[in-house]
């Protein structure tokens, strides 16, 4: 999906909604994330690049029986981060390998061009991930 051309809520709705939204944006995306979820869906807030304050309509939450949670890795110990990495490798990576999970890559930069990569990121014109290679 191209987020500059398609509305993710409409795309999710065409599939009956999604089970999980992993959101780094927050702000005005909060309400849209809830609309994109199917009943008993889960919103996991991991950052708030567009703002930490949101407004919640409790009936919307209750009618769909949604779960809203948040998490961050910054404050976790190195041991816990390592444990989580093992879990991702065990549970998520096999789905990546068989194509059940796909990642859109916008562009790859050599590490020596990190400043250019960061400029592209800040410009907000990218679609997908920007990768630095060594």
Coordinates of C-alpha atoms in Angstrom, one line a residue:
X1 CA 0.0 0.0 0.0
X2 CA 1.2 3.5 -0.8
X3 CA 0.2 5.7 2.2
X4 CA 0.4 8.8 0.0
X5 CA -2.2 7.4 -2.4
X6 CA -4.3 5.0 -0.3
X7 CA -6.1 5.5 3.0
X8 CA -5.0 2.6 5.2
X9 CA -8.4 2.6 7.0
X10 CA -10.1 1.9 3.6
X11 CA -7.6 -0.7 2.6
X12 CA -8.0 -2.5 6.0
X13 CA -11.8 -2.2 5.8
X14 CA -11.7 -4.0 2.4
X15 CA -10.3 -7.0 4.2
X16 CA -12.7 -6.8 7.1
X17 CA -10.2 -4.9 9.2
X18 CA -6.9 -6.0 10.7
X19 CA -6.1 -7.9 13.9
X20 CA -3.2 -5.8 15.1
X21 CA -2.0 -2.2 14.5
X22 CA 1.6 -1.4 15.5
X23 CA 1.7 2.4 15.6
X24 CA 4.6 4.8 15.8
X25 CA 2.6 7.9 14.9
X26 CA 0.0 8.5 17.6
X27 CA -1.8 11.8 17.5
X28 CA -4.6 11.9 14.9
X29 CA -3.8 8.4 13.8
X30 CA -5.2 7.0 17.0
X31 CA -8.9 7.2 16.0
X32 CA -8.1 5.9 12.5
X33 CA -6.2 3.0 13.9
X34 CA -9.2 2.0 16.0
X35 CA -11.4 2.2 12.9
X36 CA -8.9 -0.1 11.0
X37 CA -9.2 -2.8 13.6
X38 CA -11.6 -5.7 13.4
X39 CA -13.6 -6.7 16.5
X40 CA -11.3 -7.9 19.3
X41 CA -8.3 -6.3 17.5
X42 CA -5.3 -4.9 19.3
X43 CA -3.6 -1.5 19.0
X44 CA 0.0 -1.5 20.2
X45 CA 1.4 2.0 20.6
X46 CA 5.2 2.1 20.4
X47 CA 5.9 5.8 19.7
X48 CA 4.1 9.0 19.2
X49 CA 5.8 11.0 16.4
X50 CA 2.6 13.0 15.7
X51 CA 1.6 13.6 19.3
X52 CA 1.1 11.9 22.7
X53 CA -2.4 13.3 23.4
X54 CA -5.3 11.4 21.8
X55 CA -9.1 11.4 22.2
X56 CA -10.9 8.2 22.8
X57 CA -14.6 7.4 22.3
X58 CA -15.3 4.7 24.8
X59 CA -18.3 3.3 22.9
X60 CA -16.0 2.7 19.9
X61 CA -13.6 0.8 22.1
X62 CA -16.3 -1.2 23.9
X63 CA -18.4 -2.1 20.9
X64 CA -15.5 -3.7 19.1
X65 CA -14.0 -5.1 22.3
X66 CA -10.6 -3.7 21.4
X67 CA -7.4 -4.0 23.4
X68 CA -5.1 -0.9 23.5
X69 CA -1.6 -1.3 24.9
X70 CA 1.8 0.4 24.7
X71 CA 5.4 -0.6 24.9
X72 CA 8.9 0.7 24.5
X73 CA 12.3 -1.0 24.2
X74 CA 14.4 1.9 25.4
X75 CA 14.0 1.3 29.1
X76 CA 14.3 -2.5 28.9
X77 CA 17.5 -4.3 30.1
X78 CA 19.9 -5.8 27.5
X79 CA 18.9 -9.2 28.7
X80 CA 15.2 -8.6 28.1
X81 CA 16.0 -7.1 24.6
X82 CA 18.0 -10.2 23.8
X83 CA 15.1 -12.4 25.0
X84 CA 12.7 -10.5 22.8
X85 CA 15.0 -10.8 19.8
X86 CA 15.0 -14.6 20.3
X87 CA 11.2 -14.6 20.4
X88 CA 11.0 -12.5 17.2
X89 CA 13.5 -14.9 15.5
X90 CA 11.4 -17.9 16.6
X91 CA 7.9 -16.6 16.0
X92 CA 8.1 -13.9 13.4
X93 CA 11.1 -14.6 11.2
X94 CA 9.6 -17.9 9.8
X95 CA 6.6 -15.9 8.5
X96 CA 9.0 -13.5 6.8
X97 CA 10.9 -16.3 5.2
X98 CA 7.7 -17.8 3.6
X99 CA 6.4 -14.4 2.5
X100 CA 3.5 -14.1 5.0
X101 CA 5.1 -10.8 6.3
X102 CA 6.6 -8.4 3.8
X103 CA 8.6 -5.2 4.3
X104 CA 8.5 -2.4 1.7
X105 CA 12.0 -1.0 1.2
X106 CA 12.1 2.6 -0.2
X107 CA 15.8 2.9 -0.6
X108 CA 19.1 1.5 0.6
X109 CA 22.1 3.7 1.4
X110 CA 25.7 2.8 2.2
X111 CA 26.6 3.7 5.8
X112 CA 28.8 6.5 4.6
X113 CA 25.7 8.2 3.1
X114 CA 23.8 8.1 6.4
X115 CA 23.3 11.9 6.3
X116 CA 21.5 11.6 2.9
X117 CA 19.4 8.7 4.2
X118 CA 18.4 10.8 7.2
X119 CA 17.6 13.7 5.0
X120 CA 15.3 11.5 2.9
X121 CA 13.6 10.2 6.1
X122 CA 13.1 13.8 7.4
X123 CA 11.7 14.9 4.0
X124 CA 8.9 12.4 4.5
X125 CA 8.7 11.5 0.9
X126 CA 9.7 7.9 1.4
X127 CA 7.4 4.9 1.2
X128 CA 8.7 2.0 3.2
X129 CA 11.9 1.5 5.1
X130 CA 15.2 3.2 4.5
X131 CA 18.1 0.9 5.1
X132 CA 21.8 1.6 5.8
X133 CA 24.2 -1.1 4.7
X134 CA 27.7 -1.8 5.9

